[in-house]
Amino acid sequence: MNVSRTISGIRGDLTGLRPKHVGFVPTMGALHEGHISLVEKAIELCPVAVVSIFVNPTQFNDKEDLNKYPRTEDADLDLLRKVIREDDAVFIPEVEEIYPSEDKRVFNFGNLEKVMEGLHRPGHFNGVAQVVTKLFDIVEPDYAFFGQKDFQQLAIVKELVRQTGSKVKIISCPIIRESDGLAMSSRNRLLEPEIRKNAGIIFRTLNQAAELAKEREIPEIRKHVERSINSTSGFSLEYFEIVDDKQLLPVTDRSQFHKENNYFCCIALRAGKIRLIDNMEISLL
Ligand code: AMP
C-alpha cells in the first residue's frame, strides 16, 4: 500500500500504473464500513484504487465542527490495509498541500445548492466543489465513488462534472447502516451514549415517512416526522424534505409526484450536540 502526503508523491505513484483505470474514493477519514464499501466497489471496478483522507476546511461553515471532526489516521490505515491491493494508493495531504493559497473560486449550482444542506450550511457545497476539483486534478481518476448517504453532495458532484466537462464517471454507492438502522457516519463516534442508544429513531422515522408518502399529504408527513424526532429526548429536527434526485425540488403537494422521477425523504437533525443527515428513497408504485 502506497501512502503519499504530497501531490508529486501521489502523481509519481500513479504514473507507472496508467493507462490502467483509476478509481478514486475521496474521504475525510475516521473511516467506517460505509467508506470501506466504496473502496471495495472501486477495487471491484478498477485495477487501481486511490483513497484520499483529507478533512477539507473550506466545506466547514462551523469552525467548532471542523475542530472536533474525528481524526484517526492510524486506525484508518489499519482498516484500509485489510482491503486494498499492492498497487492501490492512499493520499493524505496537509491543508497547505491542497490550499497553498486561498481558494477564491465560486461555483454556481443553481437550485441544487438553494435547498436543504445548501440553505443550512452556507458555503458548504462551494467548499466541496473546491476540494473535489482539486483532488480530481491531482488523481485524474476514471471513476470516482460517492455515497448516497450524502444525497445532495452526490447531485452537486454530478453537476460539477457536467459543468466542468470532466471525464470522471461518478458511481453512487448505497448507504451502509448500523444494526439499528443508523447510517454509518464519522460523526457517530461523537454521539453521547444516551443519544446513540436512541438514534435508531432516525431510520424508523424515515421508514415511516417513506411509507406515508405513498398516500398521505406532505404536511401530514412532515408533522409526523417533527413529532417523532422532537419527542425523542436530545433530538431536534432541522429540516425534513421530500425531493427528486435530479433537480432536488421540494415536493409540497402529492400532485407534484411524477412516475418517471425518483423521490427521497431527506432529514437533518441535531442528536445532542452532533448534527446528522440521512435519507431514504420512496417507492411510489
Ligand atoms: P466523508 O468522509 O464523510 O466525507 O465521506 C466520504 C464518502 O463516503 C462520501 O462519498 C460519503 O457519502 C460516503 N459515505 C459516508 N458514510 C456512508 C455510509 N454510511 N454509507 C455509504 N457511503 C457513505
PDB file of C-alpha atoms and ligand atoms in Angstrom:
ATOM      1  CA  MET A   1       0.000   0.000   0.000  1.00  0.00           C
ATOM      2  CA  ASN A   2       1.483   3.337  -1.090  1.00  0.00           C
ATOM      3  CA  VAL A   3       0.854   6.240   1.267  1.00  0.00           C
ATOM      4  CA  SER A   4       1.623   9.711  -0.147  1.00  0.00           C
ATOM      5  CA  ARG A   5       1.363  13.058   1.558  1.00  0.00           C
ATOM      6  CA  THR A   6       2.341  15.235  -1.373  1.00  0.00           C
ATOM      7  CA  ILE A   7       0.861  15.912  -4.801  1.00  0.00           C
ATOM      8  CA  SER A   8       4.112  14.934  -6.520  1.00  0.00           C
ATOM      9  CA  GLY A   9       4.196  11.738  -4.444  1.00  0.00           C
ATOM     10  CA  ILE A  10       0.728  10.533  -5.413  1.00  0.00           C
ATOM     11  CA  ARG A  11       1.252  11.576  -9.052  1.00  0.00           C
ATOM     12  CA  GLY A  12       4.513   9.590  -9.040  1.00  0.00           C
ATOM     13  CA  ASP A  13       2.778   6.538  -7.555  1.00  0.00           C
ATOM     14  CA  LEU A  14       0.174   6.621 -10.313  1.00  0.00           C
ATOM     15  CA  THR A  15       2.363   7.445 -13.340  1.00  0.00           C
ATOM     16  CA  GLY A  16       3.694   3.932 -13.792  1.00  0.00           C
ATOM     17  CA  LEU A  17       0.235   2.410 -13.425  1.00  0.00           C
ATOM     18  CA  ARG A  18      -1.680   4.243 -16.140  1.00  0.00           C
ATOM     19  CA  PRO A  19      -3.315   3.574 -18.582  1.00  0.00           C
ATOM     20  CA  LYS A  20      -4.957   1.187 -16.102  1.00  0.00           C
ATOM     21  CA  HIS A  21      -8.253   2.639 -14.927  1.00  0.00           C
ATOM     22  CA  VAL A  22      -8.010   4.538 -11.668  1.00  0.00           C
ATOM     23  CA  GLY A  23     -10.932   4.532  -9.220  1.00  0.00           C
ATOM     24  CA  PHE A  24     -10.966   7.286  -6.607  1.00  0.00           C
ATOM     25  CA  VAL A  25     -12.638   7.392  -3.189  1.00  0.00           C
ATOM     26  CA  PRO A  26     -12.392  10.816  -1.524  1.00  0.00           C
ATOM     27  CA  THR A  27     -12.973  10.746   2.241  1.00  0.00           C
ATOM     28  CA  MET A  28     -12.400  12.867   5.322  1.00  0.00           C
ATOM     29  CA  GLY A  29     -11.108   9.873   7.283  1.00  0.00           C
ATOM     30  CA  ALA A  30     -12.430   8.394  10.544  1.00  0.00           C
ATOM     31  CA  LEU A  31     -13.206   5.503   8.251  1.00  0.00           C
ATOM     32  CA  HIS A  32     -16.038   3.043   8.824  1.00  0.00           C
ATOM     33  CA  GLU A  33     -17.755   0.286   6.855  1.00  0.00           C
ATOM     34  CA  GLY A  34     -19.604   2.871   4.745  1.00  0.00           C
ATOM     35  CA  HIS A  35     -16.279   4.199   3.426  1.00  0.00           C
ATOM     36  CA  ILE A  36     -14.918   0.672   3.039  1.00  0.00           C
ATOM     37  CA  SER A  37     -17.923  -0.296   0.893  1.00  0.00           C
ATOM     38  CA  LEU A  38     -16.908   2.495  -1.526  1.00  0.00           C
ATOM     39  CA  VAL A  39     -13.303   1.284  -1.523  1.00  0.00           C
ATOM     40  CA  GLU A  40     -14.462  -2.280  -2.231  1.00  0.00           C
ATOM     41  CA  LYS A  41     -16.574  -1.048  -5.138  1.00  0.00           C
ATOM     42  CA  ALA A  42     -13.567   0.850  -6.522  1.00  0.00           C
ATOM     43  CA  ILE A  43     -11.452  -2.293  -6.187  1.00  0.00           C
ATOM     44  CA  GLU A  44     -14.125  -4.356  -7.929  1.00  0.00           C
ATOM     45  CA  LEU A  45     -14.363  -1.980 -10.897  1.00  0.00           C
ATOM     46  CA  CYS A  46     -10.838  -0.604 -11.232  1.00  0.00           C
ATOM     47  CA  PRO A  47      -7.345  -2.141 -11.372  1.00  0.00           C
ATOM     48  CA  VAL A  48      -6.036   0.803  -9.335  1.00  0.00           C
ATOM     49  CA  ALA A  49      -7.859   2.414  -6.408  1.00  0.00           C
ATOM     50  CA  VAL A  50      -6.878   5.656  -4.681  1.00  0.00           C
ATOM     51  CA  VAL A  51      -8.341   6.670  -1.321  1.00  0.00           C
ATOM     52  CA  SER A  52      -7.815  10.217  -0.054  1.00  0.00           C
ATOM     53  CA  ILE A  53      -8.083  11.216   3.576  1.00  0.00           C
ATOM     54  CA  PHE A  54      -8.416  14.966   3.903  1.00  0.00           C
ATOM     55  CA  VAL A  55     -10.549  16.964   6.309  1.00  0.00           C
ATOM     56  CA  ASN A  56     -11.361  19.800   3.937  1.00  0.00           C
ATOM     57  CA  PRO A  57     -11.570  23.066   5.892  1.00  0.00           C
ATOM     58  CA  THR A  58     -13.372  25.005   3.146  1.00  0.00           C
ATOM     59  CA  GLN A  59     -16.510  22.883   3.379  1.00  0.00           C
ATOM     60  CA  PHE A  60     -16.998  23.523   7.116  1.00  0.00           C
ATOM     61  CA  ASN A  61     -19.197  26.525   7.771  1.00  0.00           C
ATOM     62  CA  ASP A  62     -18.861  25.857  11.506  1.00  0.00           C
ATOM     63  CA  LYS A  63     -15.337  26.179  12.987  1.00  0.00           C
ATOM     64  CA  GLU A  64     -16.211  24.087  16.026  1.00  0.00           C
ATOM     65  CA  ASP A  65     -17.445  21.263  13.792  1.00  0.00           C
ATOM     66  CA  LEU A  66     -14.101  21.373  11.926  1.00  0.00           C
ATOM     67  CA  ASN A  67     -12.083  21.362  15.152  1.00  0.00           C
ATOM     68  CA  LYS A  68     -13.895  18.428  16.693  1.00  0.00           C
ATOM     69  CA  TYR A  69     -14.093  16.383  13.465  1.00  0.00           C
ATOM     70  CA  PRO A  70     -12.549  12.970  14.365  1.00  0.00           C
ATOM     71  CA  ARG A  71      -9.050  12.306  13.064  1.00  0.00           C
ATOM     72  CA  THR A  72      -7.963   8.671  13.358  1.00  0.00           C
ATOM     73  CA  GLU A  73      -5.220   8.162  10.780  1.00  0.00           C
ATOM     74  CA  ASP A  74      -3.581   5.046  12.282  1.00  0.00           C
ATOM     75  CA  ALA A  75      -6.902   3.216  12.608  1.00  0.00           C
ATOM     76  CA  ASP A  76      -7.875   4.361   9.085  1.00  0.00           C
ATOM     77  CA  LEU A  77      -4.687   2.895   7.613  1.00  0.00           C
ATOM     78  CA  ASP A  78      -5.242  -0.365   9.533  1.00  0.00           C
ATOM     79  CA  LEU A  79      -8.739  -0.649   8.049  1.00  0.00           C
ATOM     80  CA  LEU A  80      -7.529   0.141   4.541  1.00  0.00           C
ATOM     81  CA  ARG A  81      -4.672  -2.385   4.768  1.00  0.00           C
ATOM     82  CA  LYS A  82      -7.288  -5.115   5.160  1.00  0.00           C
ATOM     83  CA  VAL A  83      -8.911  -4.387   1.789  1.00  0.00           C
ATOM     84  CA  ILE A  84      -6.563  -2.604  -0.592  1.00  0.00           C
ATOM     85  CA  ARG A  85      -4.103  -4.158  -3.029  1.00  0.00           C
ATOM     86  CA  GLU A  86      -0.417  -3.574  -3.639  1.00  0.00           C
ATOM     87  CA  ASP A  87      -0.888  -1.026  -6.436  1.00  0.00           C
ATOM     88  CA  ASP A  88      -3.640   0.907  -4.644  1.00  0.00           C
ATOM     89  CA  ALA A  89      -2.694   4.185  -3.031  1.00  0.00           C
ATOM     90  CA  VAL A  90      -3.679   6.372  -0.113  1.00  0.00           C
ATOM     91  CA  PHE A  91      -3.295  10.147  -0.335  1.00  0.00           C
ATOM     92  CA  ILE A  92      -3.151  12.049   2.977  1.00  0.00           C
ATOM     93  CA  PRO A  93      -2.206  15.665   2.243  1.00  0.00           C
ATOM     94  CA  GLU A  94      -1.840  18.525   4.718  1.00  0.00           C
ATOM     95  CA  VAL A  95      -4.087  21.557   4.237  1.00  0.00           C
ATOM     96  CA  GLU A  96      -1.183  23.596   2.757  1.00  0.00           C
ATOM     97  CA  GLU A  97      -0.626  20.971   0.073  1.00  0.00           C
ATOM     98  CA  ILE A  98      -4.179  21.330  -1.227  1.00  0.00           C
ATOM     99  CA  TYR A  99      -4.552  25.054  -0.499  1.00  0.00           C
ATOM    100  CA  PRO A 100      -1.121  26.731  -0.873  1.00  0.00           C
ATOM    101  CA  SER A 101      -3.126  29.942  -1.140  1.00  0.00           C
ATOM    102  CA  GLU A 102      -6.751  30.831  -0.503  1.00  0.00           C
ATOM    103  CA  ASP A 103      -9.123  29.205  -2.981  1.00  0.00           C
ATOM    104  CA  LYS A 104     -11.351  32.051  -4.141  1.00  0.00           C
ATOM    105  CA  ARG A 105     -13.268  30.112  -6.768  1.00  0.00           C
ATOM    106  CA  VAL A 106     -17.030  30.492  -6.581  1.00  0.00           C
ATOM    107  CA  PHE A 107     -19.230  27.798  -8.105  1.00  0.00           C
ATOM    108  CA  ASN A 108     -22.872  28.123  -9.030  1.00  0.00           C
ATOM    109  CA  PHE A 109     -25.126  25.110  -8.699  1.00  0.00           C
ATOM    110  CA  GLY A 110     -28.461  26.929  -9.006  1.00  0.00           C
ATOM    111  CA  ASN A 111     -31.322  25.294  -7.172  1.00  0.00           C
ATOM    112  CA  LEU A 112     -29.169  22.327  -6.170  1.00  0.00           C
ATOM    113  CA  GLU A 113     -27.459  24.481  -3.549  1.00  0.00           C
ATOM    114  CA  LYS A 114     -30.500  26.522  -2.516  1.00  0.00           C
ATOM    115  CA  VAL A 115     -32.239  23.737  -0.601  1.00  0.00           C
ATOM    116  CA  MET A 116     -31.539  21.549   2.442  1.00  0.00           C
ATOM    117  CA  GLU A 117     -27.784  21.404   3.224  1.00  0.00           C
ATOM    118  CA  GLY A 118     -27.163  24.369   0.934  1.00  0.00           C
ATOM    119  CA  LEU A 119     -29.598  26.505   2.945  1.00  0.00           C
ATOM    120  CA  HIS A 120     -28.486  25.285   6.355  1.00  0.00           C
ATOM    121  CA  ARG A 121     -24.728  25.175   5.709  1.00  0.00           C
ATOM    122  CA  PRO A 122     -23.895  28.284   3.653  1.00  0.00           C
ATOM    123  CA  GLY A 123     -20.732  27.820   1.591  1.00  0.00           C
ATOM    124  CA  HIS A 124     -20.593  24.075   2.264  1.00  0.00           C
ATOM    125  CA  PHE A 125     -21.035  22.947  -1.328  1.00  0.00           C
ATOM    126  CA  ASN A 126     -18.699  25.618  -2.658  1.00  0.00           C
ATOM    127  CA  GLY A 127     -16.040  24.082  -0.406  1.00  0.00           C
ATOM    128  CA  VAL A 128     -16.974  20.582  -1.584  1.00  0.00           C
ATOM    129  CA  ALA A 129     -16.616  21.712  -5.216  1.00  0.00           C
ATOM    130  CA  GLN A 130     -13.249  23.331  -4.468  1.00  0.00           C
ATOM    131  CA  VAL A 131     -11.776  20.202  -2.940  1.00  0.00           C
ATOM    132  CA  VAL A 132     -13.325  17.764  -5.415  1.00  0.00           C
ATOM    133  CA  THR A 133     -11.982  19.688  -8.433  1.00  0.00           C
ATOM    134  CA  LYS A 134      -8.531  19.903  -6.826  1.00  0.00           C
ATOM    135  CA  LEU A 135      -8.471  16.203  -5.943  1.00  0.00           C
ATOM    136  CA  PHE A 136      -9.742  15.215  -9.411  1.00  0.00           C
ATOM    137  CA  ASP A 137      -6.939  17.328 -10.966  1.00  0.00           C
ATOM    138  CA  ILE A 138      -4.350  15.588  -8.788  1.00  0.00           C
ATOM    139  CA  VAL A 139      -5.575  11.988  -9.021  1.00  0.00           C
ATOM    140  CA  GLU A 140      -7.070  12.182 -12.553  1.00  0.00           C
ATOM    141  CA  PRO A 141      -9.385   9.258 -11.880  1.00  0.00           C
ATOM    142  CA  ASP A 142     -11.511   7.476 -14.457  1.00  0.00           C
ATOM    143  CA  TYR A 143     -14.164   6.713 -11.838  1.00  0.00           C
ATOM    144  CA  ALA A 144     -14.982   8.378  -8.508  1.00  0.00           C
ATOM    145  CA  PHE A 145     -17.128   6.759  -5.838  1.00  0.00           C
ATOM    146  CA  PHE A 146     -19.549   8.694  -3.646  1.00  0.00           C
ATOM    147  CA  GLY A 147     -22.074   7.522  -1.059  1.00  0.00           C
ATOM    148  CA  GLN A 148     -25.823   8.094  -1.313  1.00  0.00           C
ATOM    149  CA  LYS A 149     -25.590   8.943   2.381  1.00  0.00           C
ATOM    150  CA  ASP A 150     -24.624  12.448   1.198  1.00  0.00           C
ATOM    151  CA  PHE A 151     -27.533  12.614  -1.223  1.00  0.00           C
ATOM    152  CA  GLN A 152     -27.274  16.311  -2.101  1.00  0.00           C
ATOM    153  CA  GLN A 153     -23.484  16.167  -2.384  1.00  0.00           C
ATOM    154  CA  LEU A 154     -23.886  13.418  -4.977  1.00  0.00           C
ATOM    155  CA  ALA A 155     -26.200  15.622  -7.064  1.00  0.00           C
ATOM    156  CA  ILE A 156     -23.761  18.540  -6.722  1.00  0.00           C
ATOM    157  CA  VAL A 157     -20.748  16.429  -7.756  1.00  0.00           C
ATOM    158  CA  LYS A 158     -22.613  15.112 -10.812  1.00  0.00           C
ATOM    159  CA  GLU A 159     -23.478  18.692 -11.753  1.00  0.00           C
ATOM    160  CA  LEU A 160     -19.865  19.770 -11.162  1.00  0.00           C
ATOM    161  CA  VAL A 161     -18.657  17.061 -13.567  1.00  0.00           C
ATOM    162  CA  ARG A 162     -21.241  18.235 -16.102  1.00  0.00           C
ATOM    163  CA  GLN A 163     -20.271  21.913 -15.760  1.00  0.00           C
ATOM    164  CA  THR A 164     -16.518  21.308 -15.963  1.00  0.00           C
ATOM    165  CA  GLY A 165     -16.713  18.733 -18.755  1.00  0.00           C
ATOM    166  CA  SER A 166     -14.705  16.352 -16.574  1.00  0.00           C
ATOM    167  CA  LYS A 167     -14.158  12.799 -17.884  1.00  0.00           C
ATOM    168  CA  VAL A 168     -14.647  11.312 -14.391  1.00  0.00           C
ATOM    169  CA  LYS A 169     -17.561   8.887 -14.140  1.00  0.00           C
ATOM    170  CA  ILE A 170     -19.401   9.220 -10.842  1.00  0.00           C
ATOM    171  CA  ILE A 171     -20.514   5.972  -9.227  1.00  0.00           C
ATOM    172  CA  SER A 172     -23.066   6.237  -6.433  1.00  0.00           C
ATOM    173  CA  CYS A 173     -22.979   3.637  -3.678  1.00  0.00           C
ATOM    174  CA  PRO A 174     -25.762   2.625  -1.250  1.00  0.00           C
ATOM    175  CA  ILE A 175     -25.942   3.741   2.381  1.00  0.00           C
ATOM    176  CA  ILE A 176     -24.381   1.322   4.879  1.00  0.00           C
ATOM    177  CA  ARG A 177     -26.203   1.253   8.218  1.00  0.00           C
ATOM    178  CA  GLU A 178     -25.667   0.022  11.767  1.00  0.00           C
ATOM    179  CA  SER A 179     -27.894  -2.817  13.032  1.00  0.00           C
ATOM    180  CA  ASP A 180     -30.457  -0.316  14.395  1.00  0.00           C
ATOM    181  CA  GLY A 181     -30.572   1.451  11.032  1.00  0.00           C
ATOM    182  CA  LEU A 182     -28.403   4.449  11.955  1.00  0.00           C
ATOM    183  CA  ALA A 183     -26.498   5.441   8.814  1.00  0.00           C
ATOM    184  CA  MET A 184     -22.781   4.995   9.430  1.00  0.00           C
ATOM    185  CA  SER A 185     -21.018   8.322   9.779  1.00  0.00           C
ATOM    186  CA  SER A 186     -17.682   9.523  11.102  1.00  0.00           C
ATOM    187  CA  ARG A 187     -19.671  11.826  13.385  1.00  0.00           C
ATOM    188  CA  ASN A 188     -21.464   8.891  15.053  1.00  0.00           C
ATOM    189  CA  ARG A 189     -18.435   8.331  17.271  1.00  0.00           C
ATOM    190  CA  LEU A 190     -19.033  11.797  18.759  1.00  0.00           C
ATOM    191  CA  LEU A 191     -22.548  10.873  19.927  1.00  0.00           C
ATOM    192  CA  GLU A 192     -23.043  10.651  23.680  1.00  0.00           C
ATOM    193  CA  PRO A 193     -24.011   7.067  24.731  1.00  0.00           C
ATOM    194  CA  GLU A 194     -27.546   8.033  25.743  1.00  0.00           C
ATOM    195  CA  ILE A 195     -28.111   9.766  22.400  1.00  0.00           C
ATOM    196  CA  ARG A 196     -26.566   6.919  20.420  1.00  0.00           C
ATOM    197  CA  LYS A 197     -28.912   4.472  22.184  1.00  0.00           C
ATOM    198  CA  ASN A 198     -31.932   6.343  20.805  1.00  0.00           C
ATOM    199  CA  ALA A 199     -30.507   7.166  17.368  1.00  0.00           C
ATOM    200  CA  GLY A 200     -32.408   4.316  15.662  1.00  0.00           C
ATOM    201  CA  ILE A 201     -35.349   6.749  15.721  1.00  0.00           C
ATOM    202  CA  ILE A 202     -33.912   8.433  12.607  1.00  0.00           C
ATOM    203  CA  PHE A 203     -34.142   5.298  10.445  1.00  0.00           C
ATOM    204  CA  ARG A 204     -37.528   4.323  11.890  1.00  0.00           C
ATOM    205  CA  THR A 205     -38.915   7.792  11.216  1.00  0.00           C
ATOM    206  CA  LEU A 206     -37.556   7.833   7.650  1.00  0.00           C
ATOM    207  CA  ASN A 207     -39.124   4.425   7.008  1.00  0.00           C
ATOM    208  CA  GLN A 208     -42.463   5.655   8.290  1.00  0.00           C
ATOM    209  CA  ALA A 209     -42.224   8.850   6.232  1.00  0.00           C
ATOM    210  CA  ALA A 210     -41.381   6.899   3.063  1.00  0.00           C
ATOM    211  CA  GLU A 211     -44.365   4.629   3.729  1.00  0.00           C
ATOM    212  CA  LEU A 212     -46.733   7.544   4.463  1.00  0.00           C
ATOM    213  CA  ALA A 213     -45.561   9.274   1.272  1.00  0.00           C
ATOM    214  CA  LYS A 214     -47.342   6.589  -0.745  1.00  0.00           C
ATOM    215  CA  GLU A 215     -50.748   8.012   0.181  1.00  0.00           C
ATOM    216  CA  ARG A 216     -50.693  10.902   2.658  1.00  0.00           C
ATOM    217  CA  GLU A 217     -50.272  14.622   2.069  1.00  0.00           C
ATOM    218  CA  ILE A 218     -46.859  16.221   2.581  1.00  0.00           C
ATOM    219  CA  PRO A 219     -47.747  18.498   5.571  1.00  0.00           C
ATOM    220  CA  GLU A 220     -49.112  15.466   7.417  1.00  0.00           C
ATOM    221  CA  ILE A 221     -45.897  13.522   6.767  1.00  0.00           C
ATOM    222  CA  ARG A 222     -43.803  16.488   7.895  1.00  0.00           C
ATOM    223  CA  LYS A 223     -45.845  16.769  11.090  1.00  0.00           C
ATOM    224  CA  HIS A 224     -45.296  13.093  11.803  1.00  0.00           C
ATOM    225  CA  VAL A 225     -41.530  13.440  11.307  1.00  0.00           C
ATOM    226  CA  GLU A 226     -41.377  16.547  13.521  1.00  0.00           C
ATOM    227  CA  ARG A 227     -43.311  14.825  16.286  1.00  0.00           C
ATOM    228  CA  SER A 228     -41.297  11.615  16.069  1.00  0.00           C
ATOM    229  CA  ILE A 229     -37.868  13.289  16.145  1.00  0.00           C
ATOM    230  CA  ASN A 230     -38.622  16.177  18.507  1.00  0.00           C
ATOM    231  CA  SER A 231     -40.291  13.914  21.074  1.00  0.00           C
ATOM    232  CA  THR A 232     -37.100  11.838  21.376  1.00  0.00           C
ATOM    233  CA  SER A 233     -35.011  13.217  24.220  1.00  0.00           C
ATOM    234  CA  GLY A 234     -31.967  15.132  22.944  1.00  0.00           C
ATOM    235  CA  PHE A 235     -33.090  15.108  19.296  1.00  0.00           C
ATOM    236  CA  SER A 236     -34.347  18.095  17.336  1.00  0.00           C
ATOM    237  CA  LEU A 237     -35.320  18.288  13.689  1.00  0.00           C
ATOM    238  CA  GLU A 238     -33.527  20.802  11.479  1.00  0.00           C
ATOM    239  CA  TYR A 239     -35.348  20.017   8.233  1.00  0.00           C
ATOM    240  CA  PHE A 240     -37.336  17.315   6.503  1.00  0.00           C
ATOM    241  CA  GLU A 241     -37.918  17.466   2.755  1.00  0.00           C
ATOM    242  CA  ILE A 242     -39.146  15.177   0.037  1.00  0.00           C
ATOM    243  CA  VAL A 243     -37.215  15.936  -3.156  1.00  0.00           C
ATOM    244  CA  ASP A 244     -36.477  14.366  -6.522  1.00  0.00           C
ATOM    245  CA  ASP A 245     -32.914  13.182  -7.109  1.00  0.00           C
ATOM    246  CA  LYS A 246     -32.166  15.343 -10.187  1.00  0.00           C
ATOM    247  CA  GLN A 247     -33.350  18.901  -9.507  1.00  0.00           C
ATOM    248  CA  LEU A 248     -33.795  18.424  -5.741  1.00  0.00           C
ATOM    249  CA  LEU A 249     -37.059  20.322  -5.969  1.00  0.00           C
ATOM    250  CA  PRO A 250     -39.010  20.015  -2.697  1.00  0.00           C
ATOM    251  CA  VAL A 251     -42.389  18.365  -3.175  1.00  0.00           C
ATOM    252  CA  THR A 252     -45.090  20.344  -1.368  1.00  0.00           C
ATOM    253  CA  ASP A 253     -48.124  18.541  -2.748  1.00  0.00           C
ATOM    254  CA  ARG A 254     -48.687  14.931  -3.848  1.00  0.00           C
ATOM    255  CA  SER A 255     -49.806  16.112  -7.296  1.00  0.00           C
ATOM    256  CA  GLN A 256     -46.140  17.035  -7.931  1.00  0.00           C
ATOM    257  CA  PHE A 257     -45.035  13.382  -7.844  1.00  0.00           C
ATOM    258  CA  HIS A 258     -44.202  12.124 -11.344  1.00  0.00           C
ATOM    259  CA  LYS A 259     -43.768   8.442 -12.086  1.00  0.00           C
ATOM    260  CA  GLU A 260     -40.610   8.945 -14.125  1.00  0.00           C
ATOM    261  CA  ASN A 261     -38.738  10.591 -11.212  1.00  0.00           C
ATOM    262  CA  ASN A 262     -37.193   9.103  -8.067  1.00  0.00           C
ATOM    263  CA  TYR A 263     -38.069  10.753  -4.767  1.00  0.00           C
ATOM    264  CA  PHE A 264     -36.232  10.744  -1.472  1.00  0.00           C
ATOM    265  CA  CYS A 265     -37.107  11.682   2.106  1.00  0.00           C
ATOM    266  CA  CYS A 266     -34.188  13.781   3.383  1.00  0.00           C
ATOM    267  CA  ILE A 267     -33.616  14.686   7.001  1.00  0.00           C
ATOM    268  CA  ALA A 268     -31.164  16.757   9.045  1.00  0.00           C
ATOM    269  CA  LEU A 269     -31.290  16.918  12.805  1.00  0.00           C
ATOM    270  CA  ARG A 270     -29.394  17.562  15.988  1.00  0.00           C
ATOM    271  CA  ALA A 271     -28.631  14.485  18.044  1.00  0.00           C
ATOM    272  CA  GLY A 272     -27.329  16.013  21.254  1.00  0.00           C
ATOM    273  CA  LYS A 273     -24.553  18.338  20.080  1.00  0.00           C
ATOM    274  CA  ILE A 274     -23.991  16.481  16.819  1.00  0.00           C
ATOM    275  CA  ARG A 275     -25.644  17.242  13.501  1.00  0.00           C
ATOM    276  CA  LEU A 276     -26.628  14.209  11.417  1.00  0.00           C
ATOM    277  CA  ILE A 277     -28.173  13.749   7.965  1.00  0.00           C
ATOM    278  CA  ASP A 278     -29.856  10.754   6.368  1.00  0.00           C
ATOM    279  CA  ASN A 279     -32.220   9.935   3.529  1.00  0.00           C
ATOM    280  CA  MET A 280     -34.420   7.184   2.145  1.00  0.00           C
ATOM    281  CA  GLU A 281     -35.929   6.518  -1.252  1.00  0.00           C
ATOM    282  CA  ILE A 282     -39.715   6.421  -1.577  1.00  0.00           C
ATOM    283  CA  SER A 283     -41.069   3.576  -3.693  1.00  0.00           C
ATOM    284  CA  LEU A 284     -44.068   5.102  -5.421  1.00  0.00           C
ATOM    285  CA  LEU A 285     -45.580   2.280  -7.414  1.00  0.00           C
TER     286      LEU A 285
HETATM  287  P1  AMP B   1     -16.881  11.614   4.342  1.00  0.00           P
HETATM  288  O1  AMP B   1     -15.630  11.014   4.882  1.00  0.00           O
HETATM  289  O2  AMP B   1     -17.960  11.790   5.335  1.00  0.00           O
HETATM  290  O3  AMP B   1     -16.602  12.856   3.503  1.00  0.00           O
HETATM  291  O4  AMP B   1     -17.459  10.549   3.307  1.00  0.00           O
HETATM  292  C1  AMP B   1     -16.687  10.074   2.233  1.00  0.00           C
HETATM  293  C2  AMP B   1     -17.573   9.315   1.299  1.00  0.00           C
HETATM  294  O5  AMP B   1     -18.132   8.200   1.986  1.00  0.00           O
HETATM  295  C3  AMP B   1     -18.744  10.156   0.783  1.00  0.00           C
HETATM  296  O6  AMP B   1     -18.959   9.869  -0.587  1.00  0.00           O
HETATM  297  C4  AMP B   1     -19.885   9.676   1.637  1.00  0.00           C
HETATM  298  O7  AMP B   1     -21.148   9.815   1.022  1.00  0.00           O
HETATM  299  C5  AMP B   1     -19.534   8.208   1.800  1.00  0.00           C
HETATM  300  N1  AMP B   1     -20.210   7.660   2.992  1.00  0.00           N
HETATM  301  C6  AMP B   1     -20.209   8.167   4.252  1.00  0.00           C
HETATM  302  N2  AMP B   1     -20.990   7.430   5.068  1.00  0.00           N
HETATM  303  C7  AMP B   1     -21.501   6.424   4.296  1.00  0.00           C
HETATM  304  C8  AMP B   1     -22.388   5.337   4.549  1.00  0.00           C
HETATM  305  N3  AMP B   1     -22.916   5.131   5.748  1.00  0.00           N
HETATM  306  N4  AMP B   1     -22.696   4.511   3.524  1.00  0.00           N
HETATM  307  C9  AMP B   1     -22.167   4.725   2.287  1.00  0.00           C
HETATM  308  N5  AMP B   1     -21.328   5.726   1.983  1.00  0.00           N
HETATM  309  C10 AMP B   1     -21.006   6.575   2.969  1.00  0.00           C
END
